[in-house]
JSON list of C-alpha atoms in Angstrom, two decimals:
[
{"chain": "B", "resi": 1, "resn": "UNK", "atom": "CA", "xyz": [-0.12, -4.00, 12.07]},
{"chain": "B", "resi": 2, "resn": "UNK", "atom": "CA", "xyz": [1.98, -0.82, 12.07]},
{"chain": "B", "resi": 3, "resn": "UNK", "atom": "CA", "xyz": [-0.02, 0.20, 9.00]},
{"chain": "B", "resi": 4, "resn": "UNK", "atom": "CA", "xyz": [-3.23, 0.63, 11.01]},
{"chain": "B", "resi": 5, "resn": "UNK", "atom": "CA", "xyz": [-2.26, 0.90, 14.69]},
{"chain": "B", "resi": 6, "resn": "UNK", "atom": "CA", "xyz": [-1.70, 4.32, 16.21]},
{"chain": "B", "resi": 7, "resn": "UNK", "atom": "CA", "xyz": [1.89, 3.86, 17.34]},
{"chain": "B", "resi": 8, "resn": "UNK", "atom": "CA", "xyz": [5.22, 5.68, 17.09]},
{"chain": "B", "resi": 9, "resn": "UNK", "atom": "CA", "xyz": [6.21, 3.92, 13.86]},
{"chain": "B", "resi": 10, "resn": "UNK", "atom": "CA", "xyz": [3.05, 4.87, 12.02]},
{"chain": "B", "resi": 11, "resn": "UNK", "atom": "CA", "xyz": [3.18, 8.43, 13.33]},
{"chain": "B", "resi": 12, "resn": "UNK", "atom": "CA", "xyz": [6.76, 8.77, 12.03]},
{"chain": "B", "resi": 13, "resn": "UNK", "atom": "CA", "xyz": [5.67, 7.65, 8.56]},
{"chain": "B", "resi": 14, "resn": "UNK", "atom": "CA", "xyz": [2.78, 10.10, 8.68]},
{"chain": "B", "resi": 15, "resn": "UNK", "atom": "CA", "xyz": [5.11, 12.95, 9.64]},
{"chain": "B", "resi": 16, "resn": "UNK", "atom": "CA", "xyz": [7.54, 12.09, 6.85]},
{"chain": "B", "resi": 17, "resn": "UNK", "atom": "CA", "xyz": [4.75, 12.02, 4.28]},
{"chain": "B", "resi": 18, "resn": "UNK", "atom": "CA", "xyz": [3.49, 15.42, 5.41]},
{"chain": "B", "resi": 19, "resn": "UNK", "atom": "CA", "xyz": [7.01, 16.82, 5.18]},
{"chain": "B", "resi": 20, "resn": "UNK", "atom": "CA", "xyz": [7.48, 15.56, 1.64]},
{"chain": "B", "resi": 21, "resn": "UNK", "atom": "CA", "xyz": [4.12, 16.91, 0.51]},
{"chain": "B", "resi": 22, "resn": "UNK", "atom": "CA", "xyz": [4.95, 20.42, 1.72]},
{"chain": "B", "resi": 23, "resn": "UNK", "atom": "CA", "xyz": [8.11, 20.61, -0.36]},
{"chain": "B", "resi": 24, "resn": "UNK", "atom": "CA", "xyz": [8.18, 22.59, -3.57]},
{"chain": "B", "resi": 25, "resn": "UNK", "atom": "CA", "xyz": [9.45, 19.48, -5.36]},
{"chain": "B", "resi": 26, "resn": "UNK", "atom": "CA", "xyz": [6.81, 17.13, -3.95]},
{"chain": "B", "resi": 27, "resn": "UNK", "atom": "CA", "xyz": [6.93, 13.62, -5.46]},
{"chain": "B", "resi": 28, "resn": "UNK", "atom": "CA", "xyz": [5.28, 13.17, -8.85]},
{"chain": "B", "resi": 29, "resn": "UNK", "atom": "CA", "xyz": [5.84, 9.40, -8.84]},
{"chain": "B", "resi": 30, "resn": "UNK", "atom": "CA", "xyz": [6.74, 6.83, -6.19]},
{"chain": "B", "resi": 31, "resn": "UNK", "atom": "CA", "xyz": [9.00, 3.94, -7.16]},
{"chain": "B", "resi": 32, "resn": "UNK", "atom": "CA", "xyz": [8.79, 1.35, -4.38]},
{"chain": "B", "resi": 33, "resn": "UNK", "atom": "CA", "xyz": [11.06, -1.65, -3.91]},
{"chain": "B", "resi": 34, "resn": "UNK", "atom": "CA", "xyz": [9.40, -4.13, -1.56]},
{"chain": "B", "resi": 35, "resn": "UNK", "atom": "CA", "xyz": [10.85, -7.22, 0.07]},
{"chain": "B", "resi": 36, "resn": "UNK", "atom": "CA", "xyz": [7.77, -9.12, -1.07]},
{"chain": "B", "resi": 37, "resn": "UNK", "atom": "CA", "xyz": [8.03, -9.13, -4.87]},
{"chain": "B", "resi": 38, "resn": "UNK", "atom": "CA", "xyz": [10.73, -11.55, -6.01]},
{"chain": "B", "resi": 39, "resn": "UNK", "atom": "CA", "xyz": [11.03, -12.44, -9.68]},
{"chain": "B", "resi": 40, "resn": "UNK", "atom": "CA", "xyz": [13.38, -13.95, -12.22]},
{"chain": "B", "resi": 41, "resn": "UNK", "atom": "CA", "xyz": [14.96, -10.83, -13.63]},
{"chain": "B", "resi": 42, "resn": "UNK", "atom": "CA", "xyz": [13.68, -7.40, -12.62]},
{"chain": "B", "resi": 43, "resn": "UNK", "atom": "CA", "xyz": [10.20, -6.12, -13.42]},
{"chain": "B", "resi": 44, "resn": "UNK", "atom": "CA", "xyz": [8.11, -2.97, -13.02]},
{"chain": "B", "resi": 45, "resn": "UNK", "atom": "CA", "xyz": [4.37, -2.85, -12.45]},
{"chain": "B", "resi": 46, "resn": "UNK", "atom": "CA", "xyz": [2.89, -1.26, -15.56]},
{"chain": "B", "resi": 47, "resn": "UNK", "atom": "CA", "xyz": [-0.87, -1.40, -15.01]},
{"chain": "B", "resi": 48, "resn": "UNK", "atom": "CA", "xyz": [-3.16, 1.62, -14.68]},
{"chain": "B", "resi": 49, "resn": "UNK", "atom": "CA", "xyz": [-4.86, 0.46, -11.48]},
{"chain": "B", "resi": 50, "resn": "UNK", "atom": "CA", "xyz": [-2.58, -1.79, -9.42]},
{"chain": "B", "resi": 51, "resn": "UNK", "atom": "CA", "xyz": [-4.52, -3.98, -7.01]},
{"chain": "B", "resi": 52, "resn": "UNK", "atom": "CA", "xyz": [-3.93, -3.99, -3.26]},
{"chain": "B", "resi": 53, "resn": "UNK", "atom": "CA", "xyz": [-2.32, -7.34, -2.40]},
{"chain": "B", "resi": 54, "resn": "UNK", "atom": "CA", "xyz": [-2.86, -8.87, 1.06]},
{"chain": "B", "resi": 55, "resn": "UNK", "atom": "CA", "xyz": [0.09, -11.24, 1.02]},
{"chain": "B", "resi": 56, "resn": "UNK", "atom": "CA", "xyz": [-0.01, -12.38, 4.65]},
{"chain": "B", "resi": 57, "resn": "UNK", "atom": "CA", "xyz": [-2.04, -14.55, 6.98]},
{"chain": "B", "resi": 58, "resn": "UNK", "atom": "CA", "xyz": [-3.14, -14.80, 10.60]},
{"chain": "B", "resi": 59, "resn": "UNK", "atom": "CA", "xyz": [-3.91, -11.11, 11.12]},
{"chain": "B", "resi": 60, "resn": "UNK", "atom": "CA", "xyz": [-7.17, -9.35, 12.05]},
{"chain": "B", "resi": 61, "resn": "UNK", "atom": "CA", "xyz": [-9.78, -8.73, 9.35]},
{"chain": "B", "resi": 62, "resn": "UNK", "atom": "CA", "xyz": [-9.16, -5.00, 9.64]},
{"chain": "B", "resi": 63, "resn": "UNK", "atom": "CA", "xyz": [-5.81, -5.48, 7.94]},
{"chain": "B", "resi": 64, "resn": "UNK", "atom": "CA", "xyz": [-7.32, -7.49, 5.09]},
{"chain": "B", "resi": 65, "resn": "UNK", "atom": "CA", "xyz": [-9.91, -4.75, 4.62]},
{"chain": "B", "resi": 66, "resn": "UNK", "atom": "CA", "xyz": [-7.23, -2.18, 3.81]},
{"chain": "B", "resi": 67, "resn": "UNK", "atom": "CA", "xyz": [-7.11, -0.79, 0.28]},
{"chain": "B", "resi": 68, "resn": "UNK", "atom": "CA", "xyz": [-4.59, 1.55, -1.30]},
{"chain": "B", "resi": 69, "resn": "UNK", "atom": "CA", "xyz": [-6.08, 2.71, -4.61]},
{"chain": "B", "resi": 70, "resn": "UNK", "atom": "CA", "xyz": [-3.10, 4.72, -5.84]},
{"chain": "B", "resi": 71, "resn": "UNK", "atom": "CA", "xyz": [-2.98, 4.87, -9.63]},
{"chain": "B", "resi": 72, "resn": "UNK", "atom": "CA", "xyz": [-0.28, 3.18, -11.62]},
{"chain": "B", "resi": 73, "resn": "UNK", "atom": "CA", "xyz": [1.78, 4.91, -14.29]},
{"chain": "B", "resi": 74, "resn": "UNK", "atom": "CA", "xyz": [2.11, 2.65, -17.35]},
{"chain": "B", "resi": 75, "resn": "UNK", "atom": "CA", "xyz": [3.74, 5.26, -19.56]},
{"chain": "B", "resi": 76, "resn": "UNK", "atom": "CA", "xyz": [6.28, 6.22, -16.90]},
{"chain": "B", "resi": 77, "resn": "UNK", "atom": "CA", "xyz": [6.99, 2.56, -16.18]},
{"chain": "B", "resi": 78, "resn": "UNK", "atom": "CA", "xyz": [7.75, 2.04, -19.87]},
{"chain": "B", "resi": 79, "resn": "UNK", "atom": "CA", "xyz": [10.01, 5.09, -19.89]},
{"chain": "B", "resi": 80, "resn": "UNK", "atom": "CA", "xyz": [11.89, 3.82, -16.84]},
{"chain": "B", "resi": 81, "resn": "UNK", "atom": "CA", "xyz": [12.24, 0.36, -18.36]},
{"chain": "B", "resi": 82, "resn": "UNK", "atom": "CA", "xyz": [13.97, 1.92, -21.37]},
{"chain": "B", "resi": 83, "resn": "UNK", "atom": "CA", "xyz": [16.41, 3.89, -19.23]},
{"chain": "B", "resi": 84, "resn": "UNK", "atom": "CA", "xyz": [17.29, 1.35, -16.52]},
{"chain": "B", "resi": 85, "resn": "UNK", "atom": "CA", "xyz": [19.04, -1.89, -17.41]},
{"chain": "B", "resi": 86, "resn": "UNK", "atom": "CA", "xyz": [19.21, -5.15, -15.54]},
{"chain": "B", "resi": 87, "resn": "UNK", "atom": "CA", "xyz": [22.66, -5.42, -13.94]},
{"chain": "B", "resi": 88, "resn": "UNK", "atom": "CA", "xyz": [25.16, -7.52, -15.82]},
{"chain": "B", "resi": 89, "resn": "UNK", "atom": "CA", "xyz": [23.10, -7.40, -19.01]},
{"chain": "B", "resi": 90, "resn": "UNK", "atom": "CA", "xyz": [21.82, -4.98, -21.63]},
{"chain": "B", "resi": 91, "resn": "UNK", "atom": "CA", "xyz": [18.24, -6.08, -20.99]},
{"chain": "B", "resi": 92, "resn": "UNK", "atom": "CA", "xyz": [15.68, -3.42, -20.04]},
{"chain": "B", "resi": 93, "resn": "UNK", "atom": "CA", "xyz": [13.53, -3.90, -16.96]},
{"chain": "B", "resi": 94, "resn": "UNK", "atom": "CA", "xyz": [10.56, -6.14, -17.62]},
{"chain": "B", "resi": 95, "resn": "UNK", "atom": "CA", "xyz": [6.99, -4.81, -17.56]},
{"chain": "B", "resi": 96, "resn": "UNK", "atom": "CA", "xyz": [4.19, -6.51, -15.63]},
{"chain": "B", "resi": 97, "resn": "UNK", "atom": "CA", "xyz": [0.92, -5.22, -17.04]},
{"chain": "B", "resi": 98, "resn": "UNK", "atom": "CA", "xyz": [-1.52, -7.49, -15.20]},
{"chain": "B", "resi": 99, "resn": "UNK", "atom": "CA", "xyz": [-0.16, -9.92, -12.59]},
{"chain": "B", "resi": 100, "resn": "UNK", "atom": "CA", "xyz": [1.17, -8.08, -9.53]},
{"chain": "B", "resi": 101, "resn": "UNK", "atom": "CA", "xyz": [0.10, -4.80, -7.93]},
{"chain": "B", "resi": 102, "resn": "UNK", "atom": "CA", "xyz": [1.00, -3.21, -4.59]},
{"chain": "B", "resi": 103, "resn": "UNK", "atom": "CA", "xyz": [1.91, -5.76, -1.94]},
{"chain": "B", "resi": 104, "resn": "UNK", "atom": "CA", "xyz": [1.89, -5.06, 1.79]},
{"chain": "B", "resi": 105, "resn": "UNK", "atom": "CA", "xyz": [5.56, -4.11, 1.74]},
{"chain": "B", "resi": 106, "resn": "UNK", "atom": "CA", "xyz": [4.49, -1.12, -0.34]},
{"chain": "B", "resi": 107, "resn": "UNK", "atom": "CA", "xyz": [1.03, -0.08, 0.82]},
{"chain": "B", "resi": 108, "resn": "UNK", "atom": "CA", "xyz": [1.59, -0.62, 4.55]},
{"chain": "B", "resi": 109, "resn": "UNK", "atom": "CA", "xyz": [4.21, 2.15, 4.44]},
{"chain": "B", "resi": 110, "resn": "UNK", "atom": "CA", "xyz": [2.75, 4.35, 1.70]},
{"chain": "B", "resi": 111, "resn": "UNK", "atom": "CA", "xyz": [-0.75, 4.50, 3.17]},
{"chain": "B", "resi": 112, "resn": "UNK", "atom": "CA", "xyz": [0.35, 6.25, 6.39]},
{"chain": "B", "resi": 113, "resn": "UNK", "atom": "CA", "xyz": [2.67, 8.52, 4.41]},
{"chain": "B", "resi": 114, "resn": "UNK", "atom": "CA", "xyz": [0.29, 9.45, 1.60]},
{"chain": "B", "resi": 115, "resn": "UNK", "atom": "CA", "xyz": [-3.25, 8.53, 2.75]},
{"chain": "B", "resi": 116, "resn": "UNK", "atom": "CA", "xyz": [-4.92, 10.30, -0.19]},
{"chain": "B", "resi": 117, "resn": "UNK", "atom": "CA", "xyz": [-3.33, 7.74, -2.54]},
{"chain": "B", "resi": 118, "resn": "UNK", "atom": "CA", "xyz": [-3.15, 10.41, -5.23]},
{"chain": "B", "resi": 119, "resn": "UNK", "atom": "CA", "xyz": [0.52, 9.96, -6.19]},
{"chain": "B", "resi": 120, "resn": "UNK", "atom": "CA", "xyz": [1.09, 7.28, -8.86]},
{"chain": "B", "resi": 121, "resn": "UNK", "atom": "CA", "xyz": [3.01, 4.24, -7.65]},
{"chain": "B", "resi": 122, "resn": "UNK", "atom": "CA", "xyz": [5.19, 1.85, -9.62]},
{"chain": "B", "resi": 123, "resn": "UNK", "atom": "CA", "xyz": [6.67, -1.15, -7.85]},
{"chain": "B", "resi": 124, "resn": "UNK", "atom": "CA", "xyz": [10.04, -2.63, -8.79]},
{"chain": "B", "resi": 125, "resn": "UNK", "atom": "CA", "xyz": [10.64, -6.33, -8.20]},
{"chain": "B", "resi": 126, "resn": "UNK", "atom": "CA", "xyz": [13.92, -7.90, -7.09]},
{"chain": "B", "resi": 127, "resn": "UNK", "atom": "CA", "xyz": [15.77, -10.85, -8.61]},
{"chain": "B", "resi": 128, "resn": "UNK", "atom": "CA", "xyz": [16.68, -12.71, -5.44]},
{"chain": "B", "resi": 129, "resn": "UNK", "atom": "CA", "xyz": [19.05, -15.01, -7.33]},
{"chain": "B", "resi": 130, "resn": "UNK", "atom": "CA", "xyz": [21.44, -12.14, -8.07]},
{"chain": "B", "resi": 131, "resn": "UNK", "atom": "CA", "xyz": [24.26, -11.02, -5.71]},
{"chain": "B", "resi": 132, "resn": "UNK", "atom": "CA", "xyz": [23.71, -8.03, -3.42]},
{"chain": "B", "resi": 133, "resn": "UNK", "atom": "CA", "xyz": [26.16, -5.85, -5.36]},
{"chain": "B", "resi": 134, "resn": "UNK", "atom": "CA", "xyz": [23.87, -6.02, -8.40]},
{"chain": "B", "resi": 135, "resn": "UNK", "atom": "CA", "xyz": [20.93, -4.73, -6.38]},
{"chain": "B", "resi": 136, "resn": "UNK", "atom": "CA", "xyz": [23.07, -1.78, -5.28]},
{"chain": "B", "resi": 137, "resn": "UNK", "atom": "CA", "xyz": [24.15, -1.22, -8.89]},
{"chain": "B", "resi": 138, "resn": "UNK", "atom": "CA", "xyz": [20.54, -1.06, -10.03]},
{"chain": "B", "resi": 139, "resn": "UNK", "atom": "CA", "xyz": [19.89, 1.45, -7.26]},
{"chain": "B", "resi": 140, "resn": "UNK", "atom": "CA", "xyz": [22.67, 3.62, -8.67]},
{"chain": "B", "resi": 141, "resn": "UNK", "atom": "CA", "xyz": [20.78, 3.77, -11.95]},
{"chain": "B", "resi": 142, "resn": "UNK", "atom": "CA", "xyz": [17.70, 5.00, -10.09]},
{"chain": "B", "resi": 143, "resn": "UNK", "atom": "CA", "xyz": [19.55, 8.09, -8.88]},
{"chain": "B", "resi": 144, "resn": "UNK", "atom": "CA", "xyz": [18.77, 9.98, -12.10]},
{"chain": "B", "resi": 145, "resn": "UNK", "atom": "CA", "xyz": [15.03, 9.42, -11.57]},
{"chain": "B", "resi": 146, "resn": "UNK", "atom": "CA", "xyz": [15.12, 11.44, -8.38]},
{"chain": "B", "resi": 147, "resn": "UNK", "atom": "CA", "xyz": [16.05, 14.53, -10.39]},
{"chain": "B", "resi": 148, "resn": "UNK", "atom": "CA", "xyz": [12.75, 14.14, -12.24]},
{"chain": "B", "resi": 149, "resn": "UNK", "atom": "CA", "xyz": [10.57, 14.03, -9.15]},
{"chain": "B", "resi": 150, "resn": "UNK", "atom": "CA", "xyz": [10.57, 10.28, -8.46]},
{"chain": "B", "resi": 151, "resn": "UNK", "atom": "CA", "xyz": [10.58, 9.28, -4.78]},
{"chain": "B", "resi": 152, "resn": "UNK", "atom": "CA", "xyz": [12.54, 6.05, -4.25]},
{"chain": "B", "resi": 153, "resn": "UNK", "atom": "CA", "xyz": [11.16, 3.96, -1.36]},
{"chain": "B", "resi": 154, "resn": "UNK", "atom": "CA", "xyz": [12.91, 0.81, -0.19]},
{"chain": "B", "resi": 155, "resn": "UNK", "atom": "CA", "xyz": [10.64, -1.19, 2.11]},
{"chain": "B", "resi": 156, "resn": "UNK", "atom": "CA", "xyz": [12.24, -3.94, 4.17]},
{"chain": "B", "resi": 157, "resn": "UNK", "atom": "CA", "xyz": [14.09, -4.28, 7.50]},
{"chain": "B", "resi": 158, "resn": "UNK", "atom": "CA", "xyz": [17.73, -3.90, 8.53]},
{"chain": "B", "resi": 159, "resn": "UNK", "atom": "CA", "xyz": [17.17, -6.97, 10.73]},
{"chain": "B", "resi": 160, "resn": "UNK", "atom": "CA", "xyz": [14.39, -9.44, 9.99]},
{"chain": "B", "resi": 161, "resn": "UNK", "atom": "CA", "xyz": [14.30, -12.88, 11.61]},
{"chain": "B", "resi": 162, "resn": "UNK", "atom": "CA", "xyz": [10.77, -14.14, 12.17]},
{"chain": "B", "resi": 163, "resn": "UNK", "atom": "CA", "xyz": [11.99, -17.49, 13.47]},
{"chain": "B", "resi": 164, "resn": "UNK", "atom": "CA", "xyz": [13.25, -15.99, 16.72]},
{"chain": "B", "resi": 165, "resn": "UNK", "atom": "CA", "xyz": [10.55, -13.39, 17.44]},
{"chain": "B", "resi": 166, "resn": "UNK", "atom": "CA", "xyz": [9.50, -12.69, 21.03]},
{"chain": "B", "resi": 167, "resn": "UNK", "atom": "CA", "xyz": [6.31, -10.67, 20.90]},
{"chain": "B", "resi": 168, "resn": "UNK", "atom": "CA", "xyz": [6.32, -9.92, 24.63]},
{"chain": "B", "resi": 169, "resn": "UNK", "atom": "CA", "xyz": [9.59, -7.94, 24.44]},
{"chain": "B", "resi": 170, "resn": "UNK", "atom": "CA", "xyz": [9.52, -4.13, 24.62]},
{"chain": "B", "resi": 171, "resn": "UNK", "atom": "CA", "xyz": [10.53, -2.04, 21.62]},
{"chain": "B", "resi": 172, "resn": "UNK", "atom": "CA", "xyz": [13.80, -0.92, 23.21]},
{"chain": "B", "resi": 173, "resn": "UNK", "atom": "CA", "xyz": [14.91, -4.52, 23.79]},
{"chain": "B", "resi": 174, "resn": "UNK", "atom": "CA", "xyz": [16.41, -6.96, 21.30]},
{"chain": "B", "resi": 175, "resn": "UNK", "atom": "CA", "xyz": [18.85, -9.85, 20.95]},
{"chain": "B", "resi": 176, "resn": "UNK", "atom": "CA", "xyz": [22.52, -8.91, 21.07]},
{"chain": "B", "resi": 177, "resn": "UNK", "atom": "CA", "xyz": [22.94, -9.95, 17.42]},
{"chain": "B", "resi": 178, "resn": "UNK", "atom": "CA", "xyz": [19.96, -7.80, 16.40]},
{"chain": "B", "resi": 179, "resn": "UNK", "atom": "CA", "xyz": [21.51, -4.78, 18.07]},
{"chain": "B", "resi": 180, "resn": "UNK", "atom": "CA", "xyz": [24.98, -5.50, 16.65]},
{"chain": "B", "resi": 181, "resn": "UNK", "atom": "CA", "xyz": [23.87, -5.94, 13.03]},
{"chain": "B", "resi": 182, "resn": "UNK", "atom": "CA", "xyz": [21.64, -2.86, 13.25]},
{"chain": "B", "resi": 183, "resn": "UNK", "atom": "CA", "xyz": [24.50, -0.79, 14.69]},
{"chain": "B", "resi": 184, "resn": "UNK", "atom": "CA", "xyz": [27.02, -1.94, 12.07]},
{"chain": "B", "resi": 185, "resn": "UNK", "atom": "CA", "xyz": [24.60, -1.11, 9.28]},
{"chain": "B", "resi": 186, "resn": "UNK", "atom": "CA", "xyz": [23.83, 2.28, 10.80]},
{"chain": "B", "resi": 187, "resn": "UNK", "atom": "CA", "xyz": [27.56, 3.02, 11.05]},
{"chain": "B", "resi": 188, "resn": "UNK", "atom": "CA", "xyz": [28.05, 2.29, 7.34]},
{"chain": "B", "resi": 189, "resn": "UNK", "atom": "CA", "xyz": [25.18, 4.62, 6.53]},
{"chain": "B", "resi": 190, "resn": "UNK", "atom": "CA", "xyz": [26.36, 7.40, 8.85]},
{"chain": "B", "resi": 191, "resn": "UNK", "atom": "CA", "xyz": [29.90, 7.33, 7.47]},
{"chain": "B", "resi": 192, "resn": "UNK", "atom": "CA", "xyz": [28.80, 7.17, 3.83]},
{"chain": "B", "resi": 193, "resn": "UNK", "atom": "CA", "xyz": [30.17, 3.66, 3.26]},
{"chain": "B", "resi": 194, "resn": "UNK", "atom": "CA", "xyz": [27.12, 2.78, 1.22]},
{"chain": "B", "resi": 195, "resn": "UNK", "atom": "CA", "xyz": [28.78, 0.36, -1.17]},
{"chain": "B", "resi": 196, "resn": "UNK", "atom": "CA", "xyz": [29.93, -1.65, 1.85]},
{"chain": "B", "resi": 197, "resn": "UNK", "atom": "CA", "xyz": [26.29, -2.41, 2.65]},
{"chain": "B", "resi": 198, "resn": "UNK", "atom": "CA", "xyz": [26.43, -4.97, -0.15]},
{"chain": "B", "resi": 199, "resn": "UNK", "atom": "CA", "xyz": [29.08, -6.94, 1.75]},
{"chain": "B", "resi": 200, "resn": "UNK", "atom": "CA", "xyz": [26.83, -7.88, 4.68]},
{"chain": "B", "resi": 201, "resn": "UNK", "atom": "CA", "xyz": [27.20, -11.61, 4.02]},
{"chain": "B", "resi": 202, "resn": "UNK", "atom": "CA", "xyz": [30.87, -11.35, 4.99]},
{"chain": "B", "resi": 203, "resn": "UNK", "atom": "CA", "xyz": [29.64, -10.98, 8.58]},
{"chain": "B", "resi": 204, "resn": "UNK", "atom": "CA", "xyz": [29.01, -14.72, 8.56]},
{"chain": "B", "resi": 205, "resn": "UNK", "atom": "CA", "xyz": [26.84, -16.04, 11.39]},
{"chain": "B", "resi": 206, "resn": "UNK", "atom": "CA", "xyz": [25.85, -12.51, 12.44]},
{"chain": "B", "resi": 207, "resn": "UNK", "atom": "CA", "xyz": [24.37, -11.88, 9.01]},
{"chain": "B", "resi": 208, "resn": "UNK", "atom": "CA", "xyz": [22.72, -15.30, 9.00]},
{"chain": "B", "resi": 209, "resn": "UNK", "atom": "CA", "xyz": [21.02, -14.57, 12.31]},
{"chain": "B", "resi": 210, "resn": "UNK", "atom": "CA", "xyz": [19.92, -11.11, 11.18]},
{"chain": "B", "resi": 211, "resn": "UNK", "atom": "CA", "xyz": [18.63, -12.46, 7.85]},
{"chain": "B", "resi": 212, "resn": "UNK", "atom": "CA", "xyz": [18.04, -16.22, 7.49]},
{"chain": "B", "resi": 213, "resn": "UNK", "atom": "CA", "xyz": [16.95, -15.12, 4.02]},
{"chain": "B", "resi": 214, "resn": "UNK", "atom": "CA", "xyz": [17.91, -11.64, 2.90]},
{"chain": "B", "resi": 215, "resn": "UNK", "atom": "CA", "xyz": [15.01, -10.33, 0.82]},
{"chain": "B", "resi": 216, "resn": "UNK", "atom": "CA", "xyz": [14.13, -7.89, 3.61]},
{"chain": "B", "resi": 217, "resn": "UNK", "atom": "CA", "xyz": [17.64, -6.42, 3.56]},
{"chain": "B", "resi": 218, "resn": "UNK", "atom": "CA", "xyz": [17.93, -5.91, -0.22]},
{"chain": "B", "resi": 219, "resn": "UNK", "atom": "CA", "xyz": [15.54, -2.91, -0.54]},
{"chain": "B", "resi": 220, "resn": "UNK", "atom": "CA", "xyz": [18.02, -0.86, 1.49]},
{"chain": "B", "resi": 221, "resn": "UNK", "atom": "CA", "xyz": [20.62, -1.39, -1.24]},
{"chain": "B", "resi": 222, "resn": "UNK", "atom": "CA", "xyz": [18.39, 0.22, -3.87]},
{"chain": "B", "resi": 223, "resn": "UNK", "atom": "CA", "xyz": [17.79, 3.29, -1.72]},
{"chain": "B", "resi": 224, "resn": "UNK", "atom": "CA", "xyz": [21.48, 3.54, -0.80]},
{"chain": "B", "resi": 225, "resn": "UNK", "atom": "CA", "xyz": [22.52, 3.16, -4.43]},
{"chain": "B", "resi": 226, "resn": "UNK", "atom": "CA", "xyz": [20.31, 6.10, -5.38]},
{"chain": "B", "resi": 227, "resn": "UNK", "atom": "CA", "xyz": [22.00, 8.45, -2.90]},
{"chain": "B", "resi": 228, "resn": "UNK", "atom": "CA", "xyz": [23.88, 11.42, -4.32]},
{"chain": "B", "resi": 229, "resn": "UNK", "atom": "CA", "xyz": [27.49, 12.08, -3.20]},
{"chain": "B", "resi": 230, "resn": "UNK", "atom": "CA", "xyz": [27.75, 13.80, 0.19]},
{"chain": "B", "resi": 231, "resn": "UNK", "atom": "CA", "xyz": [24.00, 13.46, 0.80]},
{"chain": "B", "resi": 232, "resn": "UNK", "atom": "CA", "xyz": [23.52, 13.18, 4.56]},
{"chain": "B", "resi": 233, "resn": "UNK", "atom": "CA", "xyz": [21.28, 10.48, 6.07]},
{"chain": "B", "resi": 234, "resn": "UNK", "atom": "CA", "xyz": [18.59, 11.03, 8.68]},
{"chain": "B", "resi": 235, "resn": "UNK", "atom": "CA", "xyz": [17.40, 8.13, 10.86]},
{"chain": "B", "resi": 236, "resn": "UNK", "atom": "CA", "xyz": [13.96, 7.62, 12.37]},
{"chain": "B", "resi": 237, "resn": "UNK", "atom": "CA", "xyz": [12.05, 4.69, 13.90]},
{"chain": "B", "resi": 238, "resn": "UNK", "atom": "CA", "xyz": [15.40, 3.44, 15.22]},
{"chain": "B", "resi": 239, "resn": "UNK", "atom": "CA", "xyz": [13.92, 0.87, 17.58]},
{"chain": "B", "resi": 240, "resn": "UNK", "atom": "CA", "xyz": [13.07, -2.82, 17.49]},
{"chain": "B", "resi": 241, "resn": "UNK", "atom": "CA", "xyz": [10.05, -5.11, 17.45]},
{"chain": "B", "resi": 242, "resn": "UNK", "atom": "CA", "xyz": [9.76, -8.61, 18.87]},
{"chain": "B", "resi": 243, "resn": "UNK", "atom": "CA", "xyz": [13.53, -8.67, 19.65]},
{"chain": "B", "resi": 244, "resn": "UNK", "atom": "CA", "xyz": [14.51, -9.76, 16.12]},
{"chain": "B", "resi": 245, "resn": "UNK", "atom": "CA", "xyz": [13.20, -7.01, 13.83]},
{"chain": "B", "resi": 246, "resn": "UNK", "atom": "CA", "xyz": [14.94, -3.66, 13.39]},
{"chain": "B", "resi": 247, "resn": "UNK", "atom": "CA", "xyz": [12.56, -0.87, 12.46]},
{"chain": "B", "resi": 248, "resn": "UNK", "atom": "CA", "xyz": [15.39, 1.63, 11.79]},
{"chain": "B", "resi": 249, "resn": "UNK", "atom": "CA", "xyz": [14.54, 3.75, 8.78]},
{"chain": "B", "resi": 250, "resn": "UNK", "atom": "CA", "xyz": [16.63, 6.29, 6.92]},
{"chain": "B", "resi": 251, "resn": "UNK", "atom": "CA", "xyz": [15.92, 9.27, 4.67]},
{"chain": "B", "resi": 252, "resn": "UNK", "atom": "CA", "xyz": [18.33, 10.83, 2.21]},
{"chain": "B", "resi": 253, "resn": "UNK", "atom": "CA", "xyz": [17.43, 14.12, 0.59]}
]
């Protein structure tokens, strides 16, 4: 609902998009890693007109009516697939020319940021069966793309536990374990311990409460892997929703 409601989260995304568009080196391509596209191996969308996917249920019709008609970039997807290898192998990234598109993990963030939908978007899937360190390693390969005008967007949540949501709770309130996991993650980011983000499972029960499944955490590892040395982070939306979701977002560059 943050994609269409006029609230602080959406306004922050809008402000960030406006900032990026005013830069001399405005994005020429967006590469988005969403929590909602899990595959065997890693794939890139490589169709000219990726469809808007409404991969959710139980929400108002207004959300299902949303479209994000950003163009794809088949030739750039092919070029990226030849330059970025799947961790632990010499296999190039796979190319999806027809099946997927832009799921709500992508368009719900990109639409407030870039409402004109005039920047090509390629989505990168995640192989959930692989260890977190490999997701970070793939992110490190993406760093070179930034130098060529590619904006890397990781769309997930630092804490994401839908099983324990309390919708009546205010945005400044959360479970103790939500606050603790969010704070530990923020500390790693602030102090530049980005590789340590891959070790979150060592936190045991705290990590299990923050992420009963961890697909919503993994996109952060791609963004963190793509960070240049000594590049300072900037936080925004550092509040919570429903007690068990951290909305903390971070920008590098």
